[in-house]
mmCIF file of C-alpha atoms and ligand atoms in Angstrom:
data_model
loop_
_atom_site.group_PDB
_atom_site.id
_atom_site.type_symbol
_atom_site.label_atom_id
_atom_site.label_comp_id
_atom_site.label_asym_id
_atom_site.label_seq_id
_atom_site.Cartn_x
_atom_site.Cartn_y
_atom_site.Cartn_z
ATOM 1 C CA MET D 1 24.312 -160.129 -23.369
ATOM 2 C CA LYS D 2 25.232 -157.420 -25.608
ATOM 3 C CA ASN D 3 25.224 -153.829 -23.860
ATOM 4 C CA ILE D 4 23.245 -151.719 -26.402
ATOM 5 C CA THR D 5 24.219 -148.379 -24.612
ATOM 6 C CA LYS D 6 27.910 -149.213 -24.509
ATOM 7 C CA GLU D 7 27.888 -149.996 -28.129
ATOM 8 C CA TRP D 8 25.987 -146.673 -28.797
ATOM 9 C CA PHE D 9 28.414 -144.500 -26.862
ATOM 10 C CA LYS D 10 31.449 -146.281 -28.309
ATOM 11 C CA ASP D 11 30.182 -145.170 -31.750
ATOM 12 C CA TRP D 12 29.212 -141.638 -30.479
ATOM 13 C CA SER D 13 32.248 -140.815 -28.337
ATOM 14 C CA ASN D 14 34.311 -139.223 -31.050
ATOM 15 C CA GLU D 15 31.419 -136.883 -32.299
ATOM 16 C CA TYR D 16 29.892 -136.344 -28.793
ATOM 17 C CA ASP D 17 31.426 -132.845 -27.980
ATOM 18 C CA ARG D 18 30.678 -131.592 -31.685
ATOM 19 C CA THR D 19 27.148 -132.850 -31.629
ATOM 20 C CA LEU D 20 25.183 -132.697 -28.410
ATOM 21 C CA GLY D 21 28.055 -130.694 -27.068
ATOM 22 C CA LYS D 22 27.371 -127.942 -29.507
ATOM 23 C CA VAL D 23 23.613 -127.704 -28.371
ATOM 24 C CA LYS D 24 23.360 -124.416 -25.932
ATOM 25 C CA ARG D 25 20.504 -126.093 -24.229
ATOM 26 C CA HIS D 26 22.716 -129.054 -23.048
ATOM 27 C CA HIS D 27 25.130 -126.572 -21.437
ATOM 28 C CA LYS D 28 22.442 -124.663 -19.983
ATOM 29 C CA LEU D 29 21.058 -127.761 -18.222
ATOM 30 C CA LEU D 30 24.395 -128.661 -16.841
ATOM 31 C CA GLU D 31 24.748 -125.300 -15.638
ATOM 32 C CA LEU D 32 21.312 -125.370 -13.876
ATOM 33 C CA ALA D 33 22.373 -128.642 -12.334
ATOM 34 C CA VAL D 34 25.737 -127.218 -10.954
ATOM 35 C CA ASN D 35 23.996 -124.051 -9.823
ATOM 36 C CA SER D 36 21.234 -126.068 -7.986
ATOM 37 C CA SER D 37 23.630 -128.246 -6.189
ATOM 38 C CA SER D 38 25.057 -125.659 -3.872
ATOM 39 C CA VAL D 39 28.566 -126.978 -4.391
ATOM 40 C CA LYS D 40 31.279 -125.249 -2.405
ATOM 41 C CA ASN D 41 35.069 -125.497 -2.023
ATOM 42 C CA GLY D 42 36.253 -128.761 -0.637
ATOM 43 C CA ASP D 43 33.107 -130.730 -1.554
ATOM 44 C CA LYS D 44 33.374 -134.232 -2.918
ATOM 45 C CA VAL D 45 31.281 -134.735 -6.036
ATOM 46 C CA LEU D 46 30.520 -137.962 -7.826
ATOM 47 C CA ASP D 47 29.451 -137.512 -11.567
ATOM 48 C CA ILE D 48 27.707 -140.662 -12.721
ATOM 49 C CA GLY D 49 27.997 -141.090 -16.632
ATOM 50 C CA CYS D 50 30.592 -138.332 -16.757
ATOM 51 C CA GLY D 51 31.224 -138.999 -20.510
ATOM 52 C CA THR D 52 33.429 -136.521 -21.953
ATOM 53 C CA GLY D 53 33.473 -134.423 -18.706
ATOM 54 C CA LEU D 54 31.082 -131.652 -19.774
ATOM 55 C CA LEU D 55 29.264 -131.587 -16.328
ATOM 56 C CA SER D 56 32.466 -132.356 -14.096
ATOM 57 C CA LEU D 57 34.221 -129.390 -15.727
ATOM 58 C CA LYS D 58 31.440 -127.095 -15.011
ATOM 59 C CA PHE D 59 31.515 -128.163 -11.359
ATOM 60 C CA LEU D 60 35.216 -127.165 -11.212
ATOM 61 C CA LYS D 61 34.423 -123.675 -12.674
ATOM 62 C CA LYS D 62 31.954 -123.096 -9.887
ATOM 63 C CA ALA D 63 33.880 -124.441 -6.933
ATOM 64 C CA ASP D 64 37.368 -125.815 -5.839
ATOM 65 C CA CYS D 65 35.758 -129.267 -5.292
ATOM 66 C CA SER D 66 37.165 -132.829 -6.030
ATOM 67 C CA ILE D 67 35.501 -134.902 -8.658
ATOM 68 C CA THR D 68 35.183 -138.670 -9.289
ATOM 69 C CA GLY D 69 33.704 -139.376 -12.642
ATOM 70 C CA ILE D 70 32.513 -142.751 -13.598
ATOM 71 C CA ASP D 71 31.111 -144.081 -16.732
ATOM 72 C CA ASN D 72 30.788 -147.600 -18.429
ATOM 73 C CA SER D 73 32.112 -146.368 -21.706
ATOM 74 C CA LYS D 74 35.860 -146.557 -21.990
ATOM 75 C CA ASP D 75 35.754 -144.530 -25.199
ATOM 76 C CA MET D 76 33.904 -141.595 -23.644
ATOM 77 C CA LEU D 77 36.247 -141.782 -20.511
ATOM 78 C CA SER D 78 39.252 -141.746 -22.830
ATOM 79 C CA ILE D 79 38.224 -138.381 -24.294
ATOM 80 C CA PHE D 80 37.536 -137.070 -20.630
ATOM 81 C CA LYS D 81 40.857 -138.539 -19.575
ATOM 82 C CA ASP D 82 42.770 -136.564 -22.442
ATOM 83 C CA LYS D 83 40.974 -133.200 -21.298
ATOM 84 C CA ILE D 84 42.043 -133.699 -17.689
ATOM 85 C CA LYS D 85 45.695 -134.223 -18.927
ATOM 86 C CA LYS D 86 45.613 -131.231 -21.257
ATOM 87 C CA LEU D 87 44.035 -129.107 -18.474
ATOM 88 C CA SER D 88 46.294 -130.482 -15.640
ATOM 89 C CA LEU D 89 43.496 -131.389 -13.488
ATOM 90 C CA GLU D 90 44.892 -134.631 -12.318
ATOM 91 C CA ASP D 91 44.905 -133.730 -8.824
ATOM 92 C CA LYS D 92 41.126 -132.598 -8.911
ATOM 93 C CA ILE D 93 39.432 -135.208 -11.084
ATOM 94 C CA ILE D 94 39.626 -139.094 -10.834
ATOM 95 C CA CYS D 95 37.691 -140.952 -13.454
ATOM 96 C CA GLU D 96 37.319 -144.458 -14.064
ATOM 97 C CA LEU D 97 35.154 -147.197 -15.569
ATOM 98 C CA GLY D 98 32.141 -147.994 -13.552
ATOM 99 C CA ASP D 99 28.466 -148.746 -13.952
ATOM 100 C CA ALA D 100 25.563 -147.039 -12.406
ATOM 101 C CA ILE D 101 23.747 -150.309 -11.940
ATOM 102 C CA SER D 102 26.551 -151.717 -9.691
ATOM 103 C CA LEU D 103 27.843 -148.787 -7.699
ATOM 104 C CA ASN D 104 30.528 -149.815 -5.272
ATOM 105 C CA LEU D 105 31.594 -146.804 -3.329
ATOM 106 C CA LYS D 106 31.911 -146.178 0.316
ATOM 107 C CA LYS D 107 28.700 -145.253 2.162
ATOM 108 C CA ASN D 108 28.502 -141.602 3.562
ATOM 109 C CA SER D 109 31.388 -140.421 1.266
ATOM 110 C CA PHE D 110 30.044 -137.685 -1.092
ATOM 111 C CA ASP D 111 28.682 -134.349 -0.667
ATOM 112 C CA ILE D 112 27.138 -134.376 -4.011
ATOM 113 C CA VAL D 113 26.042 -137.012 -6.466
ATOM 114 C CA ALA D 114 25.328 -135.664 -9.836
ATOM 115 C CA SER D 115 23.982 -137.230 -13.109
ATOM 116 C CA THR D 116 22.945 -135.545 -16.326
ATOM 117 C CA VAL D 117 21.326 -137.523 -19.091
ATOM 118 C CA THR D 118 22.560 -140.727 -17.901
ATOM 119 C CA LEU D 119 20.300 -142.459 -15.422
ATOM 120 C CA HIS D 120 17.485 -142.948 -18.081
ATOM 121 C CA HIS D 121 19.664 -145.582 -19.603
ATOM 122 C CA VAL D 122 19.171 -147.625 -16.442
ATOM 123 C CA LYS D 123 16.045 -149.687 -16.766
ATOM 124 C CA ASP D 124 15.527 -150.753 -13.174
ATOM 125 C CA LYS D 125 16.105 -147.161 -11.459
ATOM 126 C CA TYR D 126 15.366 -147.940 -7.790
ATOM 127 C CA PRO D 127 18.462 -149.849 -6.806
ATOM 128 C CA THR D 128 20.788 -147.226 -8.190
ATOM 129 C CA ILE D 129 18.795 -144.345 -6.443
ATOM 130 C CA LYS D 130 19.076 -146.364 -3.230
ATOM 131 C CA LYS D 131 22.852 -146.726 -3.588
ATOM 132 C CA ILE D 132 23.082 -143.175 -4.401
ATOM 133 C CA HIS D 133 21.341 -142.222 -1.313
ATOM 134 C CA ASP D 134 23.783 -144.725 0.717
ATOM 135 C CA ILE D 135 27.002 -142.991 -0.643
ATOM 136 C CA LEU D 136 25.886 -139.528 0.154
ATOM 137 C CA LYS D 137 26.931 -137.915 3.380
ATOM 138 C CA HIS D 138 24.219 -136.685 5.744
ATOM 139 C CA GLU D 139 22.651 -133.334 4.088
ATOM 140 C CA GLY D 140 24.362 -134.440 0.828
ATOM 141 C CA ARG D 141 22.578 -133.659 -2.456
ATOM 142 C CA PHE D 142 21.640 -135.879 -5.323
ATOM 143 C CA VAL D 143 21.266 -133.740 -8.497
ATOM 144 C CA LEU D 144 19.725 -135.035 -11.487
ATOM 145 C CA GLY D 145 19.337 -133.156 -15.003
ATOM 146 C CA ASP D 146 17.250 -135.045 -17.662
ATOM 147 C CA ILE D 147 14.450 -134.840 -20.045
ATOM 148 C CA ASN D 148 10.921 -134.931 -18.409
ATOM 149 C CA MET D 149 9.619 -137.648 -20.716
ATOM 150 C CA ASP D 150 7.542 -140.686 -19.582
ATOM 151 C CA THR D 151 8.263 -143.549 -21.979
ATOM 152 C CA THR D 152 6.855 -146.300 -19.957
ATOM 153 C CA GLY D 153 3.847 -148.431 -21.067
ATOM 154 C CA LYS D 154 3.305 -150.647 -24.011
ATOM 155 C CA LEU D 155 5.249 -149.968 -27.179
ATOM 156 C CA THR D 156 1.934 -150.493 -29.189
ATOM 157 C CA ASP D 157 0.255 -147.567 -27.334
ATOM 158 C CA THR D 158 -0.271 -144.834 -29.870
ATOM 159 C CA LYS D 159 -0.901 -142.280 -26.969
ATOM 160 C CA ARG D 160 2.519 -143.038 -25.480
ATOM 161 C CA LEU D 161 4.099 -142.620 -28.987
ATOM 162 C CA LEU D 162 2.411 -139.242 -29.545
ATOM 163 C CA ARG D 163 3.602 -138.245 -25.919
ATOM 164 C CA ILE D 164 7.160 -139.028 -26.792
ATOM 165 C CA LEU D 165 6.913 -137.559 -30.368
ATOM 166 C CA ASP D 166 5.800 -134.329 -28.847
ATOM 167 C CA TYR D 167 8.993 -134.085 -26.548
ATOM 168 C CA LEU D 168 11.244 -135.166 -29.508
ATOM 169 C CA LYS D 169 9.711 -132.703 -31.939
ATOM 170 C CA LYS D 170 11.088 -129.845 -29.811
ATOM 171 C CA GLU D 171 14.378 -131.722 -29.194
ATOM 172 C CA LEU D 172 15.001 -132.289 -33.028
ATOM 173 C CA VAL D 173 14.298 -128.716 -34.079
ATOM 174 C CA LEU D 174 16.819 -127.679 -31.523
ATOM 175 C CA ALA D 175 19.348 -130.199 -32.579
ATOM 176 C CA LEU D 176 19.203 -129.096 -36.139
ATOM 177 C CA ASN D 177 19.135 -125.338 -35.340
ATOM 178 C CA GLU D 178 22.006 -125.384 -32.972
ATOM 179 C CA GLY D 179 24.223 -128.473 -33.838
ATOM 180 C CA GLY D 180 23.475 -128.799 -37.651
ATOM 181 C CA ILE D 181 22.857 -132.027 -39.552
ATOM 182 C CA ASP D 182 25.237 -134.258 -37.585
ATOM 183 C CA THR D 183 23.564 -133.488 -34.271
ATOM 184 C CA PHE D 184 20.057 -133.986 -35.914
ATOM 185 C CA LYS D 185 21.180 -137.319 -37.310
ATOM 186 C CA ARG D 186 22.347 -138.409 -33.736
ATOM 187 C CA MET D 187 19.216 -137.047 -31.910
ATOM 188 C CA TYR D 188 16.860 -138.447 -34.594
ATOM 189 C CA ASP D 189 18.469 -142.022 -34.038
ATOM 190 C CA ASN D 190 18.304 -141.494 -30.333
ATOM 191 C CA GLY D 191 14.534 -140.799 -30.666
ATOM 192 C CA LYS D 192 13.897 -144.028 -32.143
ATOM 193 C CA LYS D 193 15.612 -145.815 -29.266
ATOM 194 C CA HIS D 194 13.547 -143.686 -26.788
ATOM 195 C CA ILE D 195 10.356 -144.870 -28.757
ATOM 196 C CA LEU D 196 11.437 -148.461 -28.691
ATOM 197 C CA ASN D 197 12.904 -148.552 -25.130
ATOM 198 C CA ASP D 198 16.018 -149.653 -26.906
ATOM 199 C CA GLY D 199 18.659 -148.722 -24.182
ATOM 200 C CA GLU D 200 16.814 -145.565 -23.458
ATOM 201 C CA TYR D 201 14.088 -145.672 -20.536
ATOM 202 C CA CYS D 202 12.988 -142.154 -19.722
ATOM 203 C CA ILE D 203 10.519 -141.332 -16.983
ATOM 204 C CA SER D 204 8.848 -138.304 -15.816
ATOM 205 C CA PHE D 205 10.217 -136.060 -12.940
ATOM 206 C CA GLU D 206 7.221 -136.982 -10.917
ATOM 207 C CA GLN D 207 8.295 -140.650 -11.355
ATOM 208 C CA TRP D 208 11.902 -139.715 -10.415
ATOM 209 C CA LYS D 209 10.690 -137.864 -7.304
ATOM 210 C CA GLN D 210 8.609 -140.810 -6.132
ATOM 211 C CA LEU D 211 11.713 -143.028 -6.475
ATOM 212 C CA CYS D 212 13.828 -140.532 -4.491
ATOM 213 C CA LYS D 213 11.167 -140.438 -1.880
ATOM 214 C CA LYS D 214 11.002 -144.336 -1.519
ATOM 215 C CA ALA D 215 14.860 -144.282 -1.058
ATOM 216 C CA GLY D 216 14.733 -142.096 1.809
ATOM 217 C CA PHE D 217 15.653 -138.572 0.519
ATOM 218 C CA ARG D 218 13.973 -135.886 2.748
ATOM 219 C CA LYS D 219 13.726 -132.757 0.622
ATOM 220 C CA ILE D 220 13.130 -132.966 -3.110
ATOM 221 C CA THR D 221 12.813 -129.995 -5.303
ATOM 222 C CA VAL D 222 12.118 -129.910 -9.235
ATOM 223 C CA LYS D 223 13.053 -126.935 -11.475
ATOM 224 C CA PRO D 224 12.399 -126.656 -15.117
ATOM 225 C CA LEU D 225 15.166 -125.291 -17.370
ATOM 226 C CA PRO D 226 14.032 -121.800 -18.405
ATOM 227 C CA ASP D 227 12.965 -121.712 -22.120
ATOM 228 C CA PHE D 228 13.510 -125.548 -22.492
ATOM 229 C CA LYS D 229 10.781 -126.618 -19.864
ATOM 230 C CA TRP D 230 10.732 -130.314 -21.015
ATOM 231 C CA PHE D 231 14.103 -130.607 -19.250
ATOM 232 C CA LYS D 232 14.254 -130.512 -15.578
ATOM 233 C CA VAL D 233 16.779 -130.512 -12.687
ATOM 234 C CA LEU D 234 15.861 -132.351 -9.436
ATOM 235 C CA VAL D 235 17.649 -131.799 -6.205
ATOM 236 C CA ALA D 236 17.093 -134.390 -3.426
ATOM 237 C CA VAL D 237 18.627 -133.916 0.081
ATOM 238 C CA LYS D 238 19.599 -136.845 2.154
HETATM 239 C C1 LIG Y 301 24.354 -138.677 -22.911
HETATM 240 S S1 LIG Y 301 25.811 -139.052 -22.114
HETATM 241 C C2 LIG Y 301 25.915 -137.854 -20.940
HETATM 242 C C3 LIG Y 301 27.386 -137.317 -20.602
HETATM 243 C C4 LIG Y 301 27.558 -136.125 -19.572
HETATM 244 N N1 LIG Y 301 26.874 -136.539 -18.291
HETATM 245 C C5 LIG Y 301 26.774 -134.927 -20.136
HETATM 246 O O1 LIG Y 301 25.707 -134.519 -19.755
HETATM 247 O O2 LIG Y 301 27.274 -134.581 -21.255
HETATM 248 C C6 LIG Y 301 25.531 -140.422 -21.172
HETATM 249 C C7 LIG Y 301 26.691 -141.076 -20.539
HETATM 250 O O3 LIG Y 301 26.244 -142.114 -19.625
HETATM 251 C C8 LIG Y 301 27.062 -143.369 -19.938
HETATM 252 N N2 LIG Y 301 26.352 -144.479 -19.394
HETATM 253 C C9 LIG Y 301 25.104 -145.036 -19.905
HETATM 254 N N3 LIG Y 301 24.797 -146.006 -19.262
HETATM 255 C C10 LIG Y 301 25.506 -146.031 -18.126
HETATM 256 C C11 LIG Y 301 25.692 -146.823 -16.912
HETATM 257 N N4 LIG Y 301 24.787 -147.827 -16.705
HETATM 258 N N5 LIG Y 301 26.622 -146.557 -15.898
HETATM 259 C C12 LIG Y 301 27.539 -145.671 -16.116
HETATM 260 N N6 LIG Y 301 27.590 -144.846 -17.319
HETATM 261 C C13 LIG Y 301 26.519 -145.047 -18.272
HETATM 262 C C14 LIG Y 301 27.519 -143.306 -21.396
HETATM 263 O O4 LIG Y 301 28.556 -144.095 -21.591
HETATM 264 C C15 LIG Y 301 27.660 -141.725 -21.770
HETATM 265 O O5 LIG Y 301 28.892 -141.292 -21.381
#
């Protein structure tokens, strides 16, 4: 079966950093994720859906940690790999092709598993959250940054549609103001995918929290992104 998300990011990869990458809110979300992670020197960090490396590079700004980045789009990874080479960070970052739905990493091996605006692409989320719990060390942290938008329910439910449009309205204004017309076009197309659950399956942070509890996480906190409260960061401790 054709993977809609892979096709989407293959097409977006060359424009990613000059569209979403230009939106200040996106950088603030990634910074909140890093600042909430309690990352310290020597930590081993896994970045799921690392894309062009925006989150991974912020982790390295904060601490002398080592990063493993995985992504299922070779086009997004190729941009990240060029940055790693240019910045001579080969000894700090490994990035490879990998899928969040089939994480095959050693148990108890990471201090932090982080993921920003990626895991909503996974339809059946619980198996991935369970795997994340398994690969974290004791006291390790799962850090998730995403939009707090519940897109579950029947596509024909108009209440659901209005709920999603409410979030998208704020996002689209921001995209146009901060990223210009190209960013707006991307986010507008993206919005349609959220409404139709076409490779985008966002849930609310209350739903993420329940999944983390079920997977065995002990302590879970959720913080809204100041000034952009429709985005949140969750930290769950193993
Ligand atoms: C919106 S981008 C986010 C990139 C980066 N985390 C950031 O915040 O800028 C989503 C990334 O997730 C990747 N992705 C989507 N579904 C995935 C999956 N099932 N497994 C691994 N990566 C996935 C895409 O290829 C893309 O690079």
